């Protein structure tokens, strides 16, 4: 894992290499203090040499100042490297996610992708920043202090040979067990949070069924279970400190006992004993610190895994492979079906489905959503698509701009397999209004310009008139510069849908697909939008998915889907005569016998 | 759907944020929020803590004991060196060490017990806090939920409760212990050597001011960091949330460019903020070392001058080390405590909301109808065949009125905001067993009418009666018990399909639940689920289609078997062909009950006893299907397709 993340250090390598050096200098400066102090006690005081005492004292002050410099410098490089690493990683992750196909997005869900890009990256970035400080400091402290202690008195340092493993093992035991308990706690916390969330979302249901007491009981059970787990985990975790104190204190006692004897026998000096006690403190604190670092790393590891999972995801829809001579390597299965064309643009907008079957590989039931679909739509035609819920209408149109790839067969645009287009070229030629659509925070103009960033005001107004959006936009006091909150929260559903349509129209695409895009628009307005397709989008092939037959009855052709199969492709009049399913849908939507009579 | 996604993301944030608080790298995430009224929030937290008064007193005693042991342990160095080591008394040293071991042991045991106790106190307190908050939420009126987003409310439970918890478990005891150690060390130092103490004191004061200076400088950078982080995260949320739209418009490269800029701004700000926050540590640490150096030097000189001794110097050096740490940590802990109080304040804000008013005295009781038409009142245990309103009269007597389902509106006016009118002078009646339909455009006020029947909201003017009783006199829970609601937005709960149906009536048997499912044609799809009725539904039934969820919601209402039913677009997501299939079941469900139906599709409402056409909060037409067609008004236009609903 470290290997695959290390490359994101990038331009901050210098800082990463500088950091250990600064830490080492800092540690040496800090650990020299007790030795110097012992010189005051052992040499200066007995000799009564005030000049020597002052000299050593000034050395100590200078060392401390040096340590400030090294410490601050280390903060500088570690912040730069840590935050820089985070930025690089975030950037790479963002780019990766932007390259995801719809299937990839479905696999992760957008919520989880957002968490990975925000929390997980931040977690790693902070770990690195802290890590450079602690991760390096603790072991260096441990080693340098051990060397110094050993040099003062080798026999006395045997105490540490006993104390360190005891402390290490005790803490490791506590930590591993606490980690398990914390995992249990986290699971219960998640459960509690979903109970709360459910109650917030479903508050109307709870109230109307008068289930407050039932919910309270459910909550109490969940809450108590959480508290129980939390107490168990935290109680174990807090034993860390007393255990550490126990070991430190026992070691101190042993050192005073043995060291006191050595001093009395004249083998060791009093000052050395005092500084030795300082070192044993430092050493054991470092051991303690190391265990915290391991805990931190464990947490970072989880975040790291989640990030790497995204970074290493195979994007399943990519540009076709370009050969050296500039031509494109054709999809094997389709070479017979399509003509090879370099740098193809969508023009004039013919759509052909050849024996297309499709199933969702992610989150799907494994059953075909579409099976053996065959049809041709000629350039400039307007085609309606109708069928019950979950009959494959959306899946079918998603295959055209390669939002998903076919499982079998091929989709051809202008006689070229869609898989042989460059993705950008293909999608630039196709305007699509998704069923689950969204606007972004920014002005109406900025949102519309997604369709064509170079569009002029005239072009904007023209498509907005076609999409029946101009009049409501101009009714706002800020007009096209009206600011939309995230997701367009401040305008109505019908208004949003008209902006979606205008945005797609602004692309001036050769093929325009509307996936149930007028469900919140009243029928008079819907009719006007439809008319603009005939007058202003004559050269555009238009596909319209609709719930209401009335929305598509005037289309050139209507494609009837049922259970993932094409059940008819003809004009309204013809389908009314011969197509049973179409008739059924029609009757179920006809309110009165009077309508046609 | 787009609107639905947002709170989910927000909640993920807050959950993750809460998770981080459990020992993650403690970012200064909440360090700078301050409560508005510190004293008040503090007093109320104390009230919660007062339940563990005994344990708390014990904690304070243990803290004192621990501090005393720690101070004594350091002081022990003086006699150890002066009395035993320097004169060479090995046997005395052994004895003294036993004493020191005793002091250490007291320190360790008291620290251990204090930590364990505090864990319990903190956990129990947050448990109560969470429970009180949840139970309060259950009593709040819908207005409150309209005005607050789920994300906001969730963060009361996650962030705010967690801040309180962390402060109680760690910051507060550490803060107290630090203050004790700080003052204890100062006293001991002053006792050991007043001269040295003055020298160390100067350095300490200097440290304090430097710490303050850096902290206030870093506040600015910290704010910059939070601001740029917010912008970068906001952009991530939008671009990833709308990723499918990004792809359709081939906006990827532009998004990458824009993001790179946000990211760079954040990197610059966070590098600075991290540097300043981090730089405090080595500076203060080494200031402490300087104070150590000065102490050693001056102490050495004093000893040479014969005004001090080696043992005292060793002890003093220990204290001068101890005294620095509290100074370094206290600011941080104080910030945590303030953040916790700010969190507590937000929690109490919710708890102080006014609960749904409920002055009703009329209650629902089960009855057994006898052959002669009289009623026998049943106890709670028996399952009644009929229900009656128990209506206490002014003179002390009690009147029983059979629940029949006669609902009337008398000149009802209502608006969600005080100055807004959604319903104007609505009068209508539904006799027992009748089916009343509301037809009208979105926003005309149809759902609002049903929201008044079950008293989600109170009328401004006019009166609604239930079997002749003003519904304001009836206990809310009992009004709602007599109503079966199938709401526009279907909400299911985590649990099995069977449990979700049983939500309608908790004592329903498995057979009754399945019977209800069969009645509304939900049985066939449930049987095809992986575990049938035992299939676990994920949050809000996300693994079912909207249509399937609606069928379950209808089954849930059916099992409740209420005398009055409200069906608000109950079949809107079921396609027209399937709706035909379940029509019979629906008809049977409505049989013998008073039913209010709201539907877009006129086929759903055709056979109603009365159809009310609502426009702009007013009833513009009323009558049955044939009457309305004869009127040749709006309904006629709708029916003949001349006019369509929006």
PDB file of C-alpha atoms in Angstrom, chain B residues 120-371:
ATOM      1  CA  UNK B 120     -18.551   5.243  32.891  1.00  0.00           C
ATOM      2  CA  UNK B 121     -19.775   8.692  33.872  1.00  0.00           C
ATOM      3  CA  UNK B 122     -19.154  10.087  30.390  1.00  0.00           C
ATOM      4  CA  UNK B 123     -20.814   7.165  28.654  1.00  0.00           C
ATOM      5  CA  UNK B 124     -23.827   7.100  30.931  1.00  0.00           C
ATOM      6  CA  UNK B 125     -24.281  10.837  30.591  1.00  0.00           C
ATOM      7  CA  UNK B 126     -24.094  10.796  26.810  1.00  0.00           C
ATOM      8  CA  UNK B 127     -26.427   7.819  26.782  1.00  0.00           C
ATOM      9  CA  UNK B 128     -29.031   9.842  28.673  1.00  0.00           C
ATOM     10  CA  UNK B 129     -28.361  12.891  26.557  1.00  0.00           C
ATOM     11  CA  UNK B 130     -28.894  10.946  23.342  1.00  0.00           C
ATOM     12  CA  UNK B 131     -32.022   9.277  24.690  1.00  0.00           C
ATOM     13  CA  UNK B 132     -33.543  12.523  25.896  1.00  0.00           C
ATOM     14  CA  UNK B 133     -32.788  14.131  22.572  1.00  0.00           C
ATOM     15  CA  UNK B 134     -34.340  11.277  20.625  1.00  0.00           C
ATOM     16  CA  UNK B 135     -37.423  11.137  22.810  1.00  0.00           C
ATOM     17  CA  UNK B 136     -37.792  14.881  22.497  1.00  0.00           C
ATOM     18  CA  UNK B 137     -37.598  14.605  18.728  1.00  0.00           C
ATOM     19  CA  UNK B 138     -40.470  12.154  18.782  1.00  0.00           C
ATOM     20  CA  UNK B 139     -42.680  14.741  20.432  1.00  0.00           C
ATOM     21  CA  UNK B 140     -41.838  17.645  18.142  1.00  0.00           C
ATOM     22  CA  UNK B 141     -44.366  18.885  15.609  1.00  0.00           C
ATOM     23  CA  UNK B 142     -43.837  18.437  11.890  1.00  0.00           C
ATOM     24  CA  UNK B 143     -43.163  22.137  11.548  1.00  0.00           C
ATOM     25  CA  UNK B 144     -39.881  21.562  13.303  1.00  0.00           C
ATOM     26  CA  UNK B 145     -38.848  18.862  10.834  1.00  0.00           C
ATOM     27  CA  UNK B 146     -39.879  21.084   7.946  1.00  0.00           C
ATOM     28  CA  UNK B 147     -37.578  23.818   9.217  1.00  0.00           C
ATOM     29  CA  UNK B 148     -34.501  21.688   9.968  1.00  0.00           C
ATOM     30  CA  UNK B 149     -32.637  19.464   7.543  1.00  0.00           C
ATOM     31  CA  UNK B 150     -31.924  15.863   8.454  1.00  0.00           C
ATOM     32  CA  UNK B 151     -28.231  16.557   8.165  1.00  0.00           C
ATOM     33  CA  UNK B 152     -28.447  19.268  10.787  1.00  0.00           C
ATOM     34  CA  UNK B 153     -30.414  17.095  13.184  1.00  0.00           C
ATOM     35  CA  UNK B 154     -28.128  14.127  12.623  1.00  0.00           C
ATOM     36  CA  UNK B 155     -25.141  16.226  13.542  1.00  0.00           C
ATOM     37  CA  UNK B 156     -26.750  16.940  16.919  1.00  0.00           C
ATOM     38  CA  UNK B 157     -26.552  13.204  17.560  1.00  0.00           C
ATOM     39  CA  UNK B 158     -23.137  12.646  16.055  1.00  0.00           C
ATOM     40  CA  UNK B 159     -20.872  15.689  16.283  1.00  0.00           C
ATOM     41  CA  UNK B 160     -22.402  17.481  19.198  1.00  0.00           C
ATOM     42  CA  UNK B 161     -23.010  14.499  21.444  1.00  0.00           C
ATOM     43  CA  UNK B 162     -19.529  13.298  20.598  1.00  0.00           C
ATOM     44  CA  UNK B 163     -17.928  16.588  21.533  1.00  0.00           C
ATOM     45  CA  UNK B 164     -19.679  16.472  24.870  1.00  0.00           C
ATOM     46  CA  UNK B 165     -18.583  12.910  25.369  1.00  0.00           C
ATOM     47  CA  UNK B 166     -14.934  13.506  24.519  1.00  0.00           C
ATOM     48  CA  UNK B 167     -14.792  16.522  26.796  1.00  0.00           C
ATOM     49  CA  UNK B 168     -16.290  14.612  29.700  1.00  0.00           C
ATOM     50  CA  UNK B 169     -14.180  11.534  29.256  1.00  0.00           C
ATOM     51  CA  UNK B 170     -10.847  13.215  28.566  1.00  0.00           C
ATOM     52  CA  UNK B 171     -10.605  16.979  28.402  1.00  0.00           C
ATOM     53  CA  UNK B 172     -12.304  17.825  31.687  1.00  0.00           C
ATOM     54  CA  UNK B 173     -10.351  15.410  33.927  1.00  0.00           C
ATOM     55  CA  UNK B 174      -7.112  16.230  32.125  1.00  0.00           C
ATOM     56  CA  UNK B 175      -7.841  19.908  32.420  1.00  0.00           C
ATOM     57  CA  UNK B 176      -8.468  19.588  36.157  1.00  0.00           C
ATOM     58  CA  UNK B 177      -5.433  17.408  36.655  1.00  0.00           C
ATOM     59  CA  UNK B 178      -3.266  19.861  34.715  1.00  0.00           C
ATOM     60  CA  UNK B 179      -4.423  22.773  36.801  1.00  0.00           C
ATOM     61  CA  UNK B 180      -3.747  20.834  39.982  1.00  0.00           C
ATOM     62  CA  UNK B 181      -0.300  19.776  38.806  1.00  0.00           C
ATOM     63  CA  UNK B 182       0.474  23.300  37.656  1.00  0.00           C
ATOM     64  CA  UNK B 183      -0.379  24.964  40.942  1.00  0.00           C
ATOM     65  CA  UNK B 184       1.008  22.084  42.975  1.00  0.00           C
ATOM     66  CA  UNK B 185       4.340  22.287  41.179  1.00  0.00           C
ATOM     67  CA  UNK B 186       4.457  26.054  41.580  1.00  0.00           C
ATOM     68  CA  UNK B 187       3.898  25.757  45.312  1.00  0.00           C
ATOM     69  CA  UNK B 188       6.516  23.032  45.647  1.00  0.00           C
ATOM     70  CA  UNK B 189       9.025  25.035  43.641  1.00  0.00           C
ATOM     71  CA  UNK B 190       8.407  28.127  45.732  1.00  0.00           C
ATOM     72  CA  UNK B 191       8.932  26.046  48.847  1.00  0.00           C
ATOM     73  CA  UNK B 192      12.155  24.471  47.551  1.00  0.00           C
ATOM     74  CA  UNK B 193      13.779  27.683  46.413  1.00  0.00           C
ATOM     75  CA  UNK B 194      12.090  31.073  46.111  1.00  0.00           C
ATOM     76  CA  UNK B 195      15.008  32.460  44.095  1.00  0.00           C
ATOM     77  CA  UNK B 196      14.981  29.689  41.515  1.00  0.00           C
ATOM     78  CA  UNK B 197      11.223  29.913  41.399  1.00  0.00           C
ATOM     79  CA  UNK B 198      11.366  33.543  40.310  1.00  0.00           C
ATOM     80  CA  UNK B 199      13.794  32.624  37.524  1.00  0.00           C
ATOM     81  CA  UNK B 200      11.598  29.762  36.301  1.00  0.00           C
ATOM     82  CA  UNK B 201       8.508  31.935  36.684  1.00  0.00           C
ATOM     83  CA  UNK B 202       9.860  34.478  34.214  1.00  0.00           C
ATOM     84  CA  UNK B 203      10.354  31.761  31.616  1.00  0.00           C
ATOM     85  CA  UNK B 204       6.882  30.357  32.324  1.00  0.00           C
ATOM     86  CA  UNK B 205       5.199  33.706  31.796  1.00  0.00           C
ATOM     87  CA  UNK B 206       7.156  34.140  28.599  1.00  0.00           C
ATOM     88  CA  UNK B 207       5.999  30.707  27.437  1.00  0.00           C
ATOM     89  CA  UNK B 208       2.423  31.567  28.167  1.00  0.00           C
ATOM     90  CA  UNK B 209       2.548  34.714  26.066  1.00  0.00           C
ATOM     91  CA  UNK B 210       4.292  33.059  23.160  1.00  0.00           C
ATOM     92  CA  UNK B 211       1.709  30.266  23.199  1.00  0.00           C
ATOM     93  CA  UNK B 212      -1.070  32.842  23.152  1.00  0.00           C
ATOM     94  CA  UNK B 213       0.527  34.800  20.354  1.00  0.00           C
ATOM     95  CA  UNK B 214       1.006  31.811  18.094  1.00  0.00           C
ATOM     96  CA  UNK B 215      -2.470  30.477  18.812  1.00  0.00           C
ATOM     97  CA  UNK B 216      -4.111  33.730  17.852  1.00  0.00           C
ATOM     98  CA  UNK B 217      -1.994  33.947  14.697  1.00  0.00           C
ATOM     99  CA  UNK B 218      -2.867  30.415  13.765  1.00  0.00           C
ATOM    100  CA  UNK B 219      -6.581  31.161  14.216  1.00  0.00           C
ATOM    101  CA  UNK B 220      -6.537  33.223  11.048  1.00  0.00           C
ATOM    102  CA  UNK B 221      -4.762  30.512   9.079  1.00  0.00           C
ATOM    103  CA  UNK B 222      -7.037  27.909  10.525  1.00  0.00           C
ATOM    104  CA  UNK B 223     -10.071  29.854   9.294  1.00  0.00           C
ATOM    105  CA  UNK B 224      -8.502  30.123   5.844  1.00  0.00           C
ATOM    106  CA  UNK B 225      -7.952  26.406   5.885  1.00  0.00           C
ATOM    107  CA  UNK B 226     -11.549  25.651   6.851  1.00  0.00           C
ATOM    108  CA  UNK B 227     -12.889  28.044   4.238  1.00  0.00           C
ATOM    109  CA  UNK B 228     -10.818  26.600   1.404  1.00  0.00           C
ATOM    110  CA  UNK B 229     -11.512  23.067   2.568  1.00  0.00           C
ATOM    111  CA  UNK B 230     -15.212  23.826   2.536  1.00  0.00           C
ATOM    112  CA  UNK B 231     -14.950  25.082  -1.016  1.00  0.00           C
ATOM    113  CA  UNK B 232     -12.919  22.127  -2.219  1.00  0.00           C
ATOM    114  CA  UNK B 233     -15.244  19.649  -0.513  1.00  0.00           C
ATOM    115  CA  UNK B 234     -18.287  21.469  -1.850  1.00  0.00           C
ATOM    116  CA  UNK B 235     -16.899  21.181  -5.348  1.00  0.00           C
ATOM    117  CA  UNK B 236     -16.160  17.500  -4.844  1.00  0.00           C
ATOM    118  CA  UNK B 237     -19.666  16.902  -3.580  1.00  0.00           C
ATOM    119  CA  UNK B 238     -21.218  18.638  -6.563  1.00  0.00           C
ATOM    120  CA  UNK B 239     -19.028  17.180  -9.259  1.00  0.00           C
ATOM    121  CA  UNK B 240     -19.123  13.651  -7.897  1.00  0.00           C
ATOM    122  CA  UNK B 241     -22.810  13.878  -7.032  1.00  0.00           C
ATOM    123  CA  UNK B 242     -23.540  15.075 -10.554  1.00  0.00           C
ATOM    124  CA  UNK B 243     -20.919  12.878 -12.158  1.00  0.00           C
ATOM    125  CA  UNK B 244     -23.371  11.339 -14.595  1.00  0.00           C
ATOM    126  CA  UNK B 245     -24.270  14.788 -15.887  1.00  0.00           C
ATOM    127  CA  UNK B 246     -20.585  15.661 -16.079  1.00  0.00           C
ATOM    128  CA  UNK B 247     -20.034  12.645 -18.305  1.00  0.00           C
ATOM    129  CA  UNK B 248     -22.944  13.397 -20.567  1.00  0.00           C
ATOM    130  CA  UNK B 249     -21.609  16.907 -21.158  1.00  0.00           C
ATOM    131  CA  UNK B 250     -17.955  15.783 -21.420  1.00  0.00           C
ATOM    132  CA  UNK B 251     -17.189  18.299 -18.715  1.00  0.00           C
ATOM    133  CA  UNK B 252     -14.452  16.126 -17.135  1.00  0.00           C
ATOM    134  CA  UNK B 253     -11.415  18.132 -18.165  1.00  0.00           C
ATOM    135  CA  UNK B 254     -12.971  21.425 -17.164  1.00  0.00           C
ATOM    136  CA  UNK B 255     -13.960  19.960 -13.819  1.00  0.00           C
ATOM    137  CA  UNK B 256     -10.404  18.718 -13.353  1.00  0.00           C
ATOM    138  CA  UNK B 257      -9.022  22.154 -14.061  1.00  0.00           C
ATOM    139  CA  UNK B 258     -11.401  23.928 -11.710  1.00  0.00           C
ATOM    140  CA  UNK B 259     -10.772  21.380  -9.005  1.00  0.00           C
ATOM    141  CA  UNK B 260      -7.009  21.703  -9.327  1.00  0.00           C
ATOM    142  CA  UNK B 261      -7.432  25.351  -8.453  1.00  0.00           C
ATOM    143  CA  UNK B 262      -9.591  24.707  -5.374  1.00  0.00           C
ATOM    144  CA  UNK B 263      -7.174  22.008  -4.333  1.00  0.00           C
ATOM    145  CA  UNK B 264      -4.161  24.285  -4.661  1.00  0.00           C
ATOM    146  CA  UNK B 265      -5.820  27.015  -2.623  1.00  0.00           C
ATOM    147  CA  UNK B 266      -6.606  24.523   0.086  1.00  0.00           C
ATOM    148  CA  UNK B 267      -3.095  23.124   0.010  1.00  0.00           C
ATOM    149  CA  UNK B 268      -1.560  26.540   0.524  1.00  0.00           C
ATOM    150  CA  UNK B 269      -3.908  27.436   3.361  1.00  0.00           C
ATOM    151  CA  UNK B 270      -3.651  24.083   5.093  1.00  0.00           C
ATOM    152  CA  UNK B 271       0.147  24.029   4.869  1.00  0.00           C
ATOM    153  CA  UNK B 272       0.245  27.374   6.652  1.00  0.00           C
ATOM    154  CA  UNK B 273      -2.371  26.389   9.201  1.00  0.00           C
ATOM    155  CA  UNK B 274      -0.625  23.107   9.932  1.00  0.00           C
ATOM    156  CA  UNK B 275       2.716  24.785  10.221  1.00  0.00           C
ATOM    157  CA  UNK B 276       1.487  27.335  12.726  1.00  0.00           C
ATOM    158  CA  UNK B 277      -0.475  24.823  14.746  1.00  0.00           C
ATOM    159  CA  UNK B 278       2.498  22.463  14.751  1.00  0.00           C
ATOM    160  CA  UNK B 279       5.186  25.043  15.431  1.00  0.00           C
ATOM    161  CA  UNK B 280       3.750  25.708  18.898  1.00  0.00           C
ATOM    162  CA  UNK B 281       4.905  22.300  20.042  1.00  0.00           C
ATOM    163  CA  UNK B 282       8.685  22.502  19.484  1.00  0.00           C
ATOM    164  CA  UNK B 283       8.749  26.131  20.591  1.00  0.00           C
ATOM    165  CA  UNK B 284       6.998  25.510  23.889  1.00  0.00           C
ATOM    166  CA  UNK B 285       8.808  22.250  24.408  1.00  0.00           C
ATOM    167  CA  UNK B 286      12.171  23.871  24.060  1.00  0.00           C
ATOM    168  CA  UNK B 287      11.159  26.913  26.039  1.00  0.00           C
ATOM    169  CA  UNK B 288      10.599  24.351  28.720  1.00  0.00           C
ATOM    170  CA  UNK B 289      14.086  23.061  28.048  1.00  0.00           C
ATOM    171  CA  UNK B 290      15.484  26.567  28.315  1.00  0.00           C
ATOM    172  CA  UNK B 291      13.786  26.938  31.656  1.00  0.00           C
ATOM    173  CA  UNK B 292      15.361  23.586  32.590  1.00  0.00           C
ATOM    174  CA  UNK B 293      18.777  24.865  31.513  1.00  0.00           C
ATOM    175  CA  UNK B 294      18.397  28.121  33.400  1.00  0.00           C
ATOM    176  CA  UNK B 295      17.270  26.223  36.471  1.00  0.00           C
ATOM    177  CA  UNK B 296      20.230  23.856  36.272  1.00  0.00           C
ATOM    178  CA  UNK B 297      22.636  26.728  35.832  1.00  0.00           C
ATOM    179  CA  UNK B 298      21.262  29.039  38.505  1.00  0.00           C
ATOM    180  CA  UNK B 299      20.618  26.071  40.813  1.00  0.00           C
ATOM    181  CA  UNK B 300      24.212  24.976  40.328  1.00  0.00           C
ATOM    182  CA  UNK B 301      25.483  28.431  41.152  1.00  0.00           C
ATOM    183  CA  UNK B 302      23.269  28.605  44.232  1.00  0.00           C
ATOM    184  CA  UNK B 303      24.529  25.215  45.384  1.00  0.00           C
ATOM    185  CA  UNK B 304      28.098  26.298  44.928  1.00  0.00           C
ATOM    186  CA  UNK B 305      27.284  29.401  46.954  1.00  0.00           C
ATOM    187  CA  UNK B 306      25.938  27.036  49.628  1.00  0.00           C
ATOM    188  CA  UNK B 307      22.427  28.365  49.419  1.00  0.00           C
ATOM    189  CA  UNK B 308      20.992  25.196  47.844  1.00  0.00           C
ATOM    190  CA  UNK B 309      21.677  21.469  47.851  1.00  0.00           C
ATOM    191  CA  UNK B 310      21.920  18.721  45.251  1.00  0.00           C
ATOM    192  CA  UNK B 311      18.815  16.855  46.373  1.00  0.00           C
ATOM    193  CA  UNK B 312      16.669  19.990  46.204  1.00  0.00           C
ATOM    194  CA  UNK B 313      18.067  20.803  42.775  1.00  0.00           C
ATOM    195  CA  UNK B 314      17.148  17.335  41.452  1.00  0.00           C
ATOM    196  CA  UNK B 315      13.614  17.694  42.835  1.00  0.00           C
ATOM    197  CA  UNK B 316      13.295  21.239  41.499  1.00  0.00           C
ATOM    198  CA  UNK B 317      14.379  20.130  38.036  1.00  0.00           C
ATOM    199  CA  UNK B 318      11.630  17.482  38.083  1.00  0.00           C
ATOM    200  CA  UNK B 319       9.032  20.122  38.963  1.00  0.00           C
ATOM    201  CA  UNK B 320      10.232  22.527  36.335  1.00  0.00           C
ATOM    202  CA  UNK B 321       9.702  19.756  33.750  1.00  0.00           C
ATOM    203  CA  UNK B 322       6.235  18.940  35.107  1.00  0.00           C
ATOM    204  CA  UNK B 323       5.060  22.529  35.200  1.00  0.00           C
ATOM    205  CA  UNK B 324       5.642  23.157  31.495  1.00  0.00           C
ATOM    206  CA  UNK B 325       3.325  20.458  30.149  1.00  0.00           C
ATOM    207  CA  UNK B 326       0.111  21.832  31.643  1.00  0.00           C
ATOM    208  CA  UNK B 327       0.838  25.215  30.058  1.00  0.00           C
ATOM    209  CA  UNK B 328       1.240  23.557  26.667  1.00  0.00           C
ATOM    210  CA  UNK B 329      -1.908  21.465  26.977  1.00  0.00           C
ATOM    211  CA  UNK B 330      -4.312  23.703  28.841  1.00  0.00           C
ATOM    212  CA  UNK B 331      -5.283  25.916  25.876  1.00  0.00           C
ATOM    213  CA  UNK B 332      -6.119  22.911  23.770  1.00  0.00           C
ATOM    214  CA  UNK B 333      -8.204  21.305  26.483  1.00  0.00           C
ATOM    215  CA  UNK B 334     -10.037  24.494  27.198  1.00  0.00           C
ATOM    216  CA  UNK B 335     -10.922  24.731  23.521  1.00  0.00           C
ATOM    217  CA  UNK B 336     -12.261  21.182  23.588  1.00  0.00           C
ATOM    218  CA  UNK B 337     -14.388  21.994  26.599  1.00  0.00           C
ATOM    219  CA  UNK B 338     -15.736  25.119  24.926  1.00  0.00           C
ATOM    220  CA  UNK B 339     -16.510  23.158  21.763  1.00  0.00           C
ATOM    221  CA  UNK B 340     -18.348  20.623  23.892  1.00  0.00           C
ATOM    222  CA  UNK B 341     -20.356  23.357  25.563  1.00  0.00           C
ATOM    223  CA  UNK B 342     -21.217  24.817  22.165  1.00  0.00           C
ATOM    224  CA  UNK B 343     -22.373  21.344  21.129  1.00  0.00           C
ATOM    225  CA  UNK B 344     -24.363  20.951  24.316  1.00  0.00           C
ATOM    226  CA  UNK B 345     -25.987  24.281  23.665  1.00  0.00           C
ATOM    227  CA  UNK B 346     -27.154  23.124  20.245  1.00  0.00           C
ATOM    228  CA  UNK B 347     -28.504  19.914  21.760  1.00  0.00           C
ATOM    229  CA  UNK B 348     -30.398  21.829  24.425  1.00  0.00           C
ATOM    230  CA  UNK B 349     -31.732  24.162  21.772  1.00  0.00           C
ATOM    231  CA  UNK B 350     -33.532  21.187  20.226  1.00  0.00           C
ATOM    232  CA  UNK B 351     -34.633  19.939  23.622  1.00  0.00           C
ATOM    233  CA  UNK B 352     -36.121  23.333  24.413  1.00  0.00           C
ATOM    234  CA  UNK B 353     -38.327  23.306  21.331  1.00  0.00           C
ATOM    235  CA  UNK B 354     -41.987  23.324  22.080  1.00  0.00           C
ATOM    236  CA  UNK B 355     -43.471  19.849  21.820  1.00  0.00           C
ATOM    237  CA  UNK B 356     -46.489  19.121  19.677  1.00  0.00           C
ATOM    238  CA  UNK B 357     -49.428  20.475  21.654  1.00  0.00           C
ATOM    239  CA  UNK B 358     -51.870  17.833  22.748  1.00  0.00           C
ATOM    240  CA  UNK B 359     -54.683  18.996  24.991  1.00  0.00           C
ATOM    241  CA  UNK B 360     -57.124  16.359  23.846  1.00  0.00           C
ATOM    242  CA  UNK B 361     -59.083  14.507  26.515  1.00  0.00           C
ATOM    243  CA  UNK B 362     -61.160  12.331  24.230  1.00  0.00           C
ATOM    244  CA  UNK B 363     -59.609   8.902  23.847  1.00  0.00           C
ATOM    245  CA  UNK B 364     -60.221   5.774  21.841  1.00  0.00           C
ATOM    246  CA  UNK B 365     -61.477   2.616  23.550  1.00  0.00           C
ATOM    247  CA  UNK B 366     -62.230  -0.804  22.222  1.00  0.00           C
ATOM    248  CA  UNK B 367     -65.835  -1.949  22.396  1.00  0.00           C
ATOM    249  CA  UNK B 368     -67.898  -5.023  21.760  1.00  0.00           C
ATOM    250  CA  UNK B 369     -71.185  -4.346  20.071  1.00  0.00           C
ATOM    251  CA  UNK B 370     -74.071  -6.293  21.543  1.00  0.00           C
ATOM    252  CA  UNK B 371     -77.069  -7.538  19.629  1.00  0.00           C
TER     253      UNK B 371
END
